[in-house]
mmCIF file of C-alpha atoms in Angstrom:
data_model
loop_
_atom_site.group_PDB
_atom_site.id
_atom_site.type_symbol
_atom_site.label_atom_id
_atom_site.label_comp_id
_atom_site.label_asym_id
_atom_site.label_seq_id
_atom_site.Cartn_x
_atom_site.Cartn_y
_atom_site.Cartn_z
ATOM 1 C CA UNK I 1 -30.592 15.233 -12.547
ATOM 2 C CA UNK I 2 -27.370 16.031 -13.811
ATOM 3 C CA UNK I 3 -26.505 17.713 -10.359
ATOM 4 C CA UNK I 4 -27.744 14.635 -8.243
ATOM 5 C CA UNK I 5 -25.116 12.803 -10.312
ATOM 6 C CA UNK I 6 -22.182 14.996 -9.612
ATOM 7 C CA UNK I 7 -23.513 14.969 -6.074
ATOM 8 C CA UNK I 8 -23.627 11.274 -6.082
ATOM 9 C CA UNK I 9 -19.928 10.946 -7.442
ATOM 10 C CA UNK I 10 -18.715 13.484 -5.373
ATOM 11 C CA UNK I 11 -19.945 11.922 -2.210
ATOM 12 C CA UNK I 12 -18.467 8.200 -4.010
ATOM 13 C CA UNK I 13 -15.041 9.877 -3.390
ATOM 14 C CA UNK I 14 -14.745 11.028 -0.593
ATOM 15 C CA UNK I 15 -16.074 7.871 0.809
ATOM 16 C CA UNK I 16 -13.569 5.599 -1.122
ATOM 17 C CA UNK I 17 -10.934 8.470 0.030
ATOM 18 C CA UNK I 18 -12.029 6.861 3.474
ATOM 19 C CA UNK I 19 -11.965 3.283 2.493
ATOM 20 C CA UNK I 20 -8.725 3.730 0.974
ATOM 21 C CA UNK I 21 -7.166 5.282 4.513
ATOM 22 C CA UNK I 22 -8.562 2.623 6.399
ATOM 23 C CA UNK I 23 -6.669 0.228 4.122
ATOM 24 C CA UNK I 24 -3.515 2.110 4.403
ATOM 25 C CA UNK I 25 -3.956 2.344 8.317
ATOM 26 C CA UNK I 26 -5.068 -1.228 9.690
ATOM 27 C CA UNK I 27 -7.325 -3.412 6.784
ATOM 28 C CA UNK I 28 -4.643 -5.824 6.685
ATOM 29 C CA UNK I 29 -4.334 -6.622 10.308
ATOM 30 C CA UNK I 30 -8.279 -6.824 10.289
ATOM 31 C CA UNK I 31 -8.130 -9.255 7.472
ATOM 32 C CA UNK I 32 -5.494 -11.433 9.218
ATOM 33 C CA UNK I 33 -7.906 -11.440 12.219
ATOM 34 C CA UNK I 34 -10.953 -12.790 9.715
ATOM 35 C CA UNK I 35 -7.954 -15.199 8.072
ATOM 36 C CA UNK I 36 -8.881 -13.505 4.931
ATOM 37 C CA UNK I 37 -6.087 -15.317 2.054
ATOM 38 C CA UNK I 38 -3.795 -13.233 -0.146
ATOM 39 C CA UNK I 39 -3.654 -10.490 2.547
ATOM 40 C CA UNK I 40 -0.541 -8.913 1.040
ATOM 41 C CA UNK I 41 -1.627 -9.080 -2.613
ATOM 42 C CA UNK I 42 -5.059 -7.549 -1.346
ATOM 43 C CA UNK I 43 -3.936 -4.405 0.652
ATOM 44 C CA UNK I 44 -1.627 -3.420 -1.763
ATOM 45 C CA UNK I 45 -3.709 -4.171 -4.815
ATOM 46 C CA UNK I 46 -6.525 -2.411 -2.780
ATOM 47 C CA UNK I 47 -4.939 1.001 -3.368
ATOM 48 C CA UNK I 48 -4.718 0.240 -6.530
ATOM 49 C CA UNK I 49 -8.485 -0.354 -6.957
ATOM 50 C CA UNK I 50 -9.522 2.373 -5.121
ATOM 51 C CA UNK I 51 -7.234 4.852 -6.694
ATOM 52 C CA UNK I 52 -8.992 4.225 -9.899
ATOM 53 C CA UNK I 53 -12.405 4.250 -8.919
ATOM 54 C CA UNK I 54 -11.400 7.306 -7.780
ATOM 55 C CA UNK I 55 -10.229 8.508 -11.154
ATOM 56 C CA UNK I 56 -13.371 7.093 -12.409
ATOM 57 C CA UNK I 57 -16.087 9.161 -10.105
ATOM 58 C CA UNK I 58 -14.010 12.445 -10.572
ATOM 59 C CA UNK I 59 -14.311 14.788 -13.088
ATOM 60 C CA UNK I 60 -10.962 16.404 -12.166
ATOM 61 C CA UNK I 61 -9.208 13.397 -12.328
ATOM 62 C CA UNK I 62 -5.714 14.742 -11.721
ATOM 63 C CA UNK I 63 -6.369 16.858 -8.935
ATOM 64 C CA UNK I 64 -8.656 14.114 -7.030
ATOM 65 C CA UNK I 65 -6.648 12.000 -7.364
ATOM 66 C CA UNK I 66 -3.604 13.772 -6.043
ATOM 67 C CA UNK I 67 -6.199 15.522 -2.902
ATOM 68 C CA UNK I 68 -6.991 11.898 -2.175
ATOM 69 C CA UNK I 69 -3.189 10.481 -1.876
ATOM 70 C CA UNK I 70 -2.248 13.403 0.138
ATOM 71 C CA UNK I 71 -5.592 12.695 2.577
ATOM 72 C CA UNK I 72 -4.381 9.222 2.855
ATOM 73 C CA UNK I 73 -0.717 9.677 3.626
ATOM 74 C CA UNK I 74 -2.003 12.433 6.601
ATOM 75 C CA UNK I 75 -3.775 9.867 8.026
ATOM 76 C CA UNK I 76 -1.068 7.489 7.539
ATOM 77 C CA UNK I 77 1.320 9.479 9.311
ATOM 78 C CA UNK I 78 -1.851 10.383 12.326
ATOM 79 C CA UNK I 79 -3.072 6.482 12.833
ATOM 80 C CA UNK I 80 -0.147 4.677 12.057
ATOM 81 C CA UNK I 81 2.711 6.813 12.800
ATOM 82 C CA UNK I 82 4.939 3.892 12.943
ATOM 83 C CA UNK I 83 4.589 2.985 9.459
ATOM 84 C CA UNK I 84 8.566 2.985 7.820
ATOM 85 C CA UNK I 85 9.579 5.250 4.685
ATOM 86 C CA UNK I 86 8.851 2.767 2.305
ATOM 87 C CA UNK I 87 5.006 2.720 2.995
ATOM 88 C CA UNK I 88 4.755 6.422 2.732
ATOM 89 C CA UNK I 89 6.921 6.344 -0.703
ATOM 90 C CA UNK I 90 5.028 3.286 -1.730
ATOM 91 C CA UNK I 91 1.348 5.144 -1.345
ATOM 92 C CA UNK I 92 2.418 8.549 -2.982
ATOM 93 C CA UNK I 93 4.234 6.498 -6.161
ATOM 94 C CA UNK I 94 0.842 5.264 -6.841
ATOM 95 C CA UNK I 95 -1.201 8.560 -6.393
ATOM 96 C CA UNK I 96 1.173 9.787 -8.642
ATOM 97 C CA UNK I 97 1.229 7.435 -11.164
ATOM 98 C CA UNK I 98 -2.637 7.531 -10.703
ATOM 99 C CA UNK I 99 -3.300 10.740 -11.011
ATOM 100 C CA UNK I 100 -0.964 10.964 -14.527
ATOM 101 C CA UNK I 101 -2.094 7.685 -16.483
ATOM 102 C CA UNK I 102 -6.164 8.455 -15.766
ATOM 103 C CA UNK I 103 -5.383 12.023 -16.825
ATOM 104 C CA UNK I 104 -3.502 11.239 -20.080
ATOM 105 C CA UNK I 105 -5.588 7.715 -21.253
ATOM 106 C CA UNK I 106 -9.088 8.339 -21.629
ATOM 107 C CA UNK I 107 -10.119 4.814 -21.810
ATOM 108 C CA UNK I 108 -10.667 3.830 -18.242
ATOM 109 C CA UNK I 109 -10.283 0.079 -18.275
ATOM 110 C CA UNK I 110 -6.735 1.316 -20.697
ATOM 111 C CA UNK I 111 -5.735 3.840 -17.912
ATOM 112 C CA UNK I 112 -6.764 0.720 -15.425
ATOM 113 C CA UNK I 113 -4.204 -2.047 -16.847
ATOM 114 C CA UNK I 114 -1.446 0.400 -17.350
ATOM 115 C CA UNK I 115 -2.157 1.688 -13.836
ATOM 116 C CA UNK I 116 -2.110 -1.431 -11.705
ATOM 117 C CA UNK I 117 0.743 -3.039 -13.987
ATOM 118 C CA UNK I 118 3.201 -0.314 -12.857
ATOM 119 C CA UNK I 119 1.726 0.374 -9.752
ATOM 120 C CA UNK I 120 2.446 -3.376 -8.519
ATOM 121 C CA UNK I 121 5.474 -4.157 -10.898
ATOM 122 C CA UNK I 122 7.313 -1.326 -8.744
ATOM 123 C CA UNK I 123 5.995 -2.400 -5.632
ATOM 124 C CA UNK I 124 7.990 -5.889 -6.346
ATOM 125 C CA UNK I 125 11.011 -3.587 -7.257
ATOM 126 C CA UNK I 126 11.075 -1.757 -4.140
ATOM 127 C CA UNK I 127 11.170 -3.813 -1.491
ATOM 128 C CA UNK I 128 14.394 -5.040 -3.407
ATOM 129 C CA UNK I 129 15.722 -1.824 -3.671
ATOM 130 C CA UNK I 130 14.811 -0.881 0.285
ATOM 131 C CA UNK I 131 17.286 -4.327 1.205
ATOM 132 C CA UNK I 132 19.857 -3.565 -1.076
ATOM 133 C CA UNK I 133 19.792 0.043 0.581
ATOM 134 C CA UNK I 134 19.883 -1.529 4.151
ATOM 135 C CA UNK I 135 22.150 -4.123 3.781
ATOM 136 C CA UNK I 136 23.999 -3.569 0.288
ATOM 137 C CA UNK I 137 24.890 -6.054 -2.162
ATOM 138 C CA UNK I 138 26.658 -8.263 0.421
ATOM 139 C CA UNK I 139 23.162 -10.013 0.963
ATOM 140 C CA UNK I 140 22.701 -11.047 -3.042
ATOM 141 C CA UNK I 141 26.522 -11.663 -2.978
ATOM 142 C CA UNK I 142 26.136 -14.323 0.349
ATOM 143 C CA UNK I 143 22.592 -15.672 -1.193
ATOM 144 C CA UNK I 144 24.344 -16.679 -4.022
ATOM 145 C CA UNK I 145 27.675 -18.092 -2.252
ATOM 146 C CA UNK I 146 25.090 -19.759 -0.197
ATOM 147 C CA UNK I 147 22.878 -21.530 -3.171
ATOM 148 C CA UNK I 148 25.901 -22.258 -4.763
ATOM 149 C CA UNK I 149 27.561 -24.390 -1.538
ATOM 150 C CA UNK I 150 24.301 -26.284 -1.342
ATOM 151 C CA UNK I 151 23.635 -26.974 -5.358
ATOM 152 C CA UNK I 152 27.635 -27.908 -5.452
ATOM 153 C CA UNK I 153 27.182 -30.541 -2.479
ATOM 154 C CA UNK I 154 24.284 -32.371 -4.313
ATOM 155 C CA UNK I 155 26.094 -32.052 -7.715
ATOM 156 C CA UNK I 156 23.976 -30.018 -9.244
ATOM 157 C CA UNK I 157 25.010 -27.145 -11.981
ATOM 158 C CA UNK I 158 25.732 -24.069 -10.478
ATOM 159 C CA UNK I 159 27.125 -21.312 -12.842
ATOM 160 C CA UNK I 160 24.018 -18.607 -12.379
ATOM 161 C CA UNK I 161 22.782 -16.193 -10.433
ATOM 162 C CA UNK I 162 20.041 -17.578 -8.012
ATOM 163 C CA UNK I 163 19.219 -13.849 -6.457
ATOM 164 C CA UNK I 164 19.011 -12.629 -10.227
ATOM 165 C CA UNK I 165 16.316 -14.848 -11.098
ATOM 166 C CA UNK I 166 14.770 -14.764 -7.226
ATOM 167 C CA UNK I 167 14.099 -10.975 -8.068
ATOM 168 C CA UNK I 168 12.902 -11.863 -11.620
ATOM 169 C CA UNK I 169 10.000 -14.196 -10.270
ATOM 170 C CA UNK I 170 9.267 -12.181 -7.831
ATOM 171 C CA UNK I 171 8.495 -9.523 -10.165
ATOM 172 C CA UNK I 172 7.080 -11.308 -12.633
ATOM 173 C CA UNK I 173 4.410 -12.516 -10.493
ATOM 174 C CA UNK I 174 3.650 -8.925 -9.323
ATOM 175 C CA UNK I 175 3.658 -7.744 -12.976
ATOM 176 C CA UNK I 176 1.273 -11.223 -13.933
ATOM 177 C CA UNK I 177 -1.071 -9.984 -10.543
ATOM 178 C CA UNK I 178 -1.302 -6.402 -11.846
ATOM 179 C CA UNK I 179 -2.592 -7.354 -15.356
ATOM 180 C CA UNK I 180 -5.159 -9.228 -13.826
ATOM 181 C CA UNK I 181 -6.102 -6.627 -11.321
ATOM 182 C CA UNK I 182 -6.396 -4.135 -14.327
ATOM 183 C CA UNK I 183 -8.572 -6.025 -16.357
ATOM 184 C CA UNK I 184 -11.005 -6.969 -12.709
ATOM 185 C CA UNK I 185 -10.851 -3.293 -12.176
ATOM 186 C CA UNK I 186 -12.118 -2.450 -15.579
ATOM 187 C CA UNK I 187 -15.560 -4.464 -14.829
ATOM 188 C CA UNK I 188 -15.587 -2.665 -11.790
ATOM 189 C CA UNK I 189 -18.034 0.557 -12.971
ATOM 190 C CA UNK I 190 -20.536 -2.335 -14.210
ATOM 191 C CA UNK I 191 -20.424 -4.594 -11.730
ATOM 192 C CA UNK I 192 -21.013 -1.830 -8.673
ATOM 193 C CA UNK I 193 -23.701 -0.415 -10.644
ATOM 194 C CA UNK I 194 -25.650 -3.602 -10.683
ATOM 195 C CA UNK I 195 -25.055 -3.375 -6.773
ATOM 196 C CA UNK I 196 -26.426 -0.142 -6.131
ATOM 197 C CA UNK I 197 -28.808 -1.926 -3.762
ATOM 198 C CA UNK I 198 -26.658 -4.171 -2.142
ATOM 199 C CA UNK I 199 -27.388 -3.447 1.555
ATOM 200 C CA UNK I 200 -24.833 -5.142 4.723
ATOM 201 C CA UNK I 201 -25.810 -4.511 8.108
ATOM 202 C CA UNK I 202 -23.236 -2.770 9.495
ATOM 203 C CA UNK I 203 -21.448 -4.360 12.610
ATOM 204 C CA UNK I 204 -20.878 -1.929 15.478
ATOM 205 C CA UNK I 205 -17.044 -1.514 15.798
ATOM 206 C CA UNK I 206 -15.273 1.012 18.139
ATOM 207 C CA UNK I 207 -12.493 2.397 16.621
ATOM 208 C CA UNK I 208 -9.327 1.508 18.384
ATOM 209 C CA UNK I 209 -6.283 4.396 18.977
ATOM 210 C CA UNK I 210 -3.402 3.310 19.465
ATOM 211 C CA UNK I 211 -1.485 5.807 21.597
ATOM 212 C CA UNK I 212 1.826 6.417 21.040
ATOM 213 C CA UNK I 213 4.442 6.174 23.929
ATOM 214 C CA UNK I 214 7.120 8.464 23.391
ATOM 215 C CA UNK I 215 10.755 7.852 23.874
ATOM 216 C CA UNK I 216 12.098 8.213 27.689
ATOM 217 C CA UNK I 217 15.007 9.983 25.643
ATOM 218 C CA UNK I 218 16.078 11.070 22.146
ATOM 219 C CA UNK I 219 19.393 11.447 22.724
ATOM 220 C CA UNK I 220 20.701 7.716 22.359
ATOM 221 C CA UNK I 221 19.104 6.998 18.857
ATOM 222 C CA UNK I 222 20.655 9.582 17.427
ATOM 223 C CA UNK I 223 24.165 9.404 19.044
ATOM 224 C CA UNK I 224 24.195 5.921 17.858
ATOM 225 C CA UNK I 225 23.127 6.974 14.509
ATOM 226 C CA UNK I 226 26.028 9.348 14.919
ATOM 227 C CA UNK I 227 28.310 6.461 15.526
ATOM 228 C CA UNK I 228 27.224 4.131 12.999
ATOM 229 C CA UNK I 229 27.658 6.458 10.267
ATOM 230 C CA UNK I 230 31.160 7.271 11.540
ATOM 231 C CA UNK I 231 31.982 3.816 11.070
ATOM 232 C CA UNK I 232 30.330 3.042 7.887
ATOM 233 C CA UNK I 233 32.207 6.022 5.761
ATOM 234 C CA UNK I 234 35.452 5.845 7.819
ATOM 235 C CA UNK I 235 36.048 2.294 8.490
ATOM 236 C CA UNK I 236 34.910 0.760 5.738
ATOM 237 C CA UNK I 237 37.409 -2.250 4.430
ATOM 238 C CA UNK I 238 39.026 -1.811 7.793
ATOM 239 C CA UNK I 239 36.616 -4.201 9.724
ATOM 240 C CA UNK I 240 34.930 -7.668 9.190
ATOM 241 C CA UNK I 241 32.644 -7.606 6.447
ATOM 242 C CA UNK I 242 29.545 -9.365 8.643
ATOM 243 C CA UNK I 243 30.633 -6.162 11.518
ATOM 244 C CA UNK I 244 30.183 -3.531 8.468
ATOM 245 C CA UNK I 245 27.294 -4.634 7.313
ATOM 246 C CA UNK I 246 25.099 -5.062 10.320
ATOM 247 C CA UNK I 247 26.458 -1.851 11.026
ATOM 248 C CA UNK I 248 25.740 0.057 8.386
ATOM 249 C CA UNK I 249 21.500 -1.414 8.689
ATOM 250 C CA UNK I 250 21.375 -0.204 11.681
ATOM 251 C CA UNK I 251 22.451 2.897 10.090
ATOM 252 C CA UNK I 252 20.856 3.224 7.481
ATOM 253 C CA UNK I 253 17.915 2.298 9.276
ATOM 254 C CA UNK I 254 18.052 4.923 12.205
ATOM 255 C CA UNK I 255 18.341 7.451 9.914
ATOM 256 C CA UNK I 256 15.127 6.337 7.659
ATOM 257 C CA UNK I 257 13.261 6.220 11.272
ATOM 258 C CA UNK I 258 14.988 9.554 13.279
ATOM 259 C CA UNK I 259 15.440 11.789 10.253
ATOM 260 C CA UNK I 260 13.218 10.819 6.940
ATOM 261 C CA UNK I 261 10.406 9.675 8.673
ATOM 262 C CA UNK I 262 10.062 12.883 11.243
ATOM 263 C CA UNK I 263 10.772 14.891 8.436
ATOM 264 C CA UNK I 264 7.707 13.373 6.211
ATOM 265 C CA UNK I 265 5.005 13.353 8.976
ATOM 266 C CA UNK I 266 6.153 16.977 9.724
ATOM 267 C CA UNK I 267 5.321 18.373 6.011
ATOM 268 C CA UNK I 268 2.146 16.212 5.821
ATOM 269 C CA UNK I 269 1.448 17.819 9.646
ATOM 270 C CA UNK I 270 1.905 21.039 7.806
ATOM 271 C CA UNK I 271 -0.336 20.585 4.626
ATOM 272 C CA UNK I 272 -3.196 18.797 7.027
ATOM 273 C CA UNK I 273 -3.204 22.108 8.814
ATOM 274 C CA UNK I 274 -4.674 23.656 5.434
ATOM 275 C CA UNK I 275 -6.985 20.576 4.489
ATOM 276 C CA UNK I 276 -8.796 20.149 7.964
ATOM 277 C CA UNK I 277 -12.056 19.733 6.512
ATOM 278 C CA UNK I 278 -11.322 17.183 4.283
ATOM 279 C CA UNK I 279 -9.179 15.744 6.409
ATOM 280 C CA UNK I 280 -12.012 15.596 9.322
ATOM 281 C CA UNK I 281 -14.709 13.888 6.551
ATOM 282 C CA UNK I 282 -11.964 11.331 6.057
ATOM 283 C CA UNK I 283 -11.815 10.480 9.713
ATOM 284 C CA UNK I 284 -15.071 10.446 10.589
ATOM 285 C CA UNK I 285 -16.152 7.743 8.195
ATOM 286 C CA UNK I 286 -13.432 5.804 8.927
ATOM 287 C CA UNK I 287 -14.986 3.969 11.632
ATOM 288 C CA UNK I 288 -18.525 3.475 9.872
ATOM 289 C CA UNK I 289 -16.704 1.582 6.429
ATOM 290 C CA UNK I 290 -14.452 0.183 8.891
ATOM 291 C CA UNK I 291 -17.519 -1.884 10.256
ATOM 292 C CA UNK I 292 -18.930 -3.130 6.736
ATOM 293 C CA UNK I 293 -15.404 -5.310 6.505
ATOM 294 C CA UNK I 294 -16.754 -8.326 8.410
ATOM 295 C CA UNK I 295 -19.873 -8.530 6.932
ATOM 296 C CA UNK I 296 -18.779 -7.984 3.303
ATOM 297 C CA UNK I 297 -16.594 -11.260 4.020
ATOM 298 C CA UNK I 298 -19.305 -12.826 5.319
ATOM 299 C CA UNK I 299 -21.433 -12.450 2.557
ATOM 300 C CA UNK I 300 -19.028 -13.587 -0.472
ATOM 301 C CA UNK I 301 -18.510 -16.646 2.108
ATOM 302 C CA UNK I 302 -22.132 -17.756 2.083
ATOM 303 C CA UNK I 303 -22.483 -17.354 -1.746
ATOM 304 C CA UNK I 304 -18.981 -17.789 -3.455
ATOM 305 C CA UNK I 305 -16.071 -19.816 -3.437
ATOM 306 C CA UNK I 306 -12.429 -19.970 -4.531
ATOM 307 C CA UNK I 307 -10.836 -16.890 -5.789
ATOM 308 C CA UNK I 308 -14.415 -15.587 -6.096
ATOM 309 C CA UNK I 309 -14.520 -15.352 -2.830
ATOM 310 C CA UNK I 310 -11.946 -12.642 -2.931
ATOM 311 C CA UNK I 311 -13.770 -10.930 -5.917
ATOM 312 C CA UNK I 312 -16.778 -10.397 -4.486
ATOM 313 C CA UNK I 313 -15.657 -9.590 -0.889
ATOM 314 C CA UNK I 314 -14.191 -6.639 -2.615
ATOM 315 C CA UNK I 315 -17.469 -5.448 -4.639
ATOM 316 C CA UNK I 316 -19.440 -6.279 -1.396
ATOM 317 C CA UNK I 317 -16.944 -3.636 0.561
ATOM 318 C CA UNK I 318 -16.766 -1.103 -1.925
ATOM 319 C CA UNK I 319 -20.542 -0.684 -2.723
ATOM 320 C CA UNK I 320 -21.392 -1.111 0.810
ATOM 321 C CA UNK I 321 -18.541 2.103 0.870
ATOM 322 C CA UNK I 322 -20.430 4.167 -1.548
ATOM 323 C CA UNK I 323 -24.116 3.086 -1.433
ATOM 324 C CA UNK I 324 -23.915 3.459 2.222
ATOM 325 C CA UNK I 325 -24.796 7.272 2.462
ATOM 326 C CA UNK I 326 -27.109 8.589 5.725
#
């Protein structure tokens, strides 16, 4: 009995391994198609879910955790090669972070809130940091010039910083949106139990590839990479301020997509080499959970509303994930 169990959770991983690439690798264009609200809030919270459910089903929690992140980015970097640094930093921050917090706090729905409070909270944070590192403080410096004209020409007090508190909201609702997550992803263990049964007819779905065109030549990018770094570090306060800092995004921008991004697929190239098993499980189910995404929406349609709705589309998906087993 015991070993049907550890059977059962085993197989519960590696599925929601699979569900969890699929999300990193195309769920939120499908859930645009099917007009699915909070699309942004959902893929990223997602991982979030997923990564502790994985936690949950393993016994090895550190290790699974860390097998699964590293499965995910591989087939990041294979389906959606196009994806920019910040998506790959984004997904191993919370493997990471998963992989220590369910490891060190053994109460799960503790380990949960914790998790998806500091998973999303730096989520917010980065896309912040990822602007100020393409276009430098000049853009919070001319947002506030900008706020200030317009508050001054209707009157209107004006001694603050309007980016200061746009980042603070910003945050703040990420930071409000994780607590809740962690406290829905505590009933989570419960509420998928009571689904065990839950069966969705699968809709046949062919898996698109997208194949990748590559570059007549490599040569430009990276000459004008060349030349906008030139500029940046030697011109600098020698050229118009709106010149400098278009230059130096492009800049910092052709080197995130010639040199950092290359350089990341080609290590997780090199570690999916030694993981080609997993790695081929992963893919193959892709397509099969892939097709229980329409008809898990449909379902919390016909029998919820509001943010329930939302709730329940992501039981339905998940136990169709794991219940789901030929």
């Amino acid at each position: 009995m015991l070993i049907n169990k550890d059977k059962e959770n085993s197989v519960a991983v590696v599925r929601l391994i699979a569900l969890w690439a699929l999300g990193e690798s195309g769920l939120g264009g499908m859930m645009h198609a099917l007009k699915i609200p909070f699309t942004g809030f959902f893929v990223g919270g997602l991982a979030v879910i997923l990564i502790s459910l994985i936690a949950f089903y393993s016994d090895r929690k550190f290790y699974s955790v860390l097998q699964a992140t590293l499965l995910v980015l591989m087939v990041k970097a294979g389906v959606s090669p196009h994806s920019p640094v910040p998506a790959y930093i984004a997904v191993a921050f919370q493997g990471l972070a998963g992989a220590l917090l369910f490891s060190l706090i053994r109460n799960f729905k503790l380990a949960a809130i914790v998790f998806s409070f500091i998973s999303l909270v730096e989520s917010a944070i980065q896309k912040f940091l990822f602007t100020t590192l393409l276009f430098g403080k000049s853009i919070w410096e001319g947002l506030d010039i900008f706020v200030k004209s317009v508050l001054n020409d209707l009157h209107v007090p004006s001694d603050f910083s309007f980016s200061f508190y746009l980042v603070s909201t910003y945050v703040l609702v990420y930071a409000v949106w994780g607590l809740i997550l962690g406290f829905f992803i505590g009933t989570l263990p419960l509420a998928l139990h009571e689904l065990k049964n839950l069966e969705i007819e699968a809709i046949d779905q062919k898996s698109s590839t997208v194949s990748g065109k590559k570059s007549l030549s490599r040569f430009f990018p990276l000459a004008l990479l060349v030349v906008c770094l030139v500029a940046v570090f030697l011109l600098e306060g020698m050229m118009n301020k709106a010149v400098y800092v278009l230059i130096r995004s492009i800049a910092v921008t052709l080197l995130l997509y010639f040199i950092a991004r290359p350089i990341i697929i080609f290590f997780l190239n090199r570690a999916g080499n030694t993981r080609k098993a997993e790695l081929n499980k992963v893919l193959v189910l892709m397509p099969e959970i892939r097709s229980y995404v329409a008809p898990a929406y449909r379902l919390a349609c016909e029998n919820h509303k509001g943010f329930k709705r939302f709730q329940f589309f992501v039981l339905y998906l998940i136990a169709a994930t794991i219940n789901s087993v030929d």
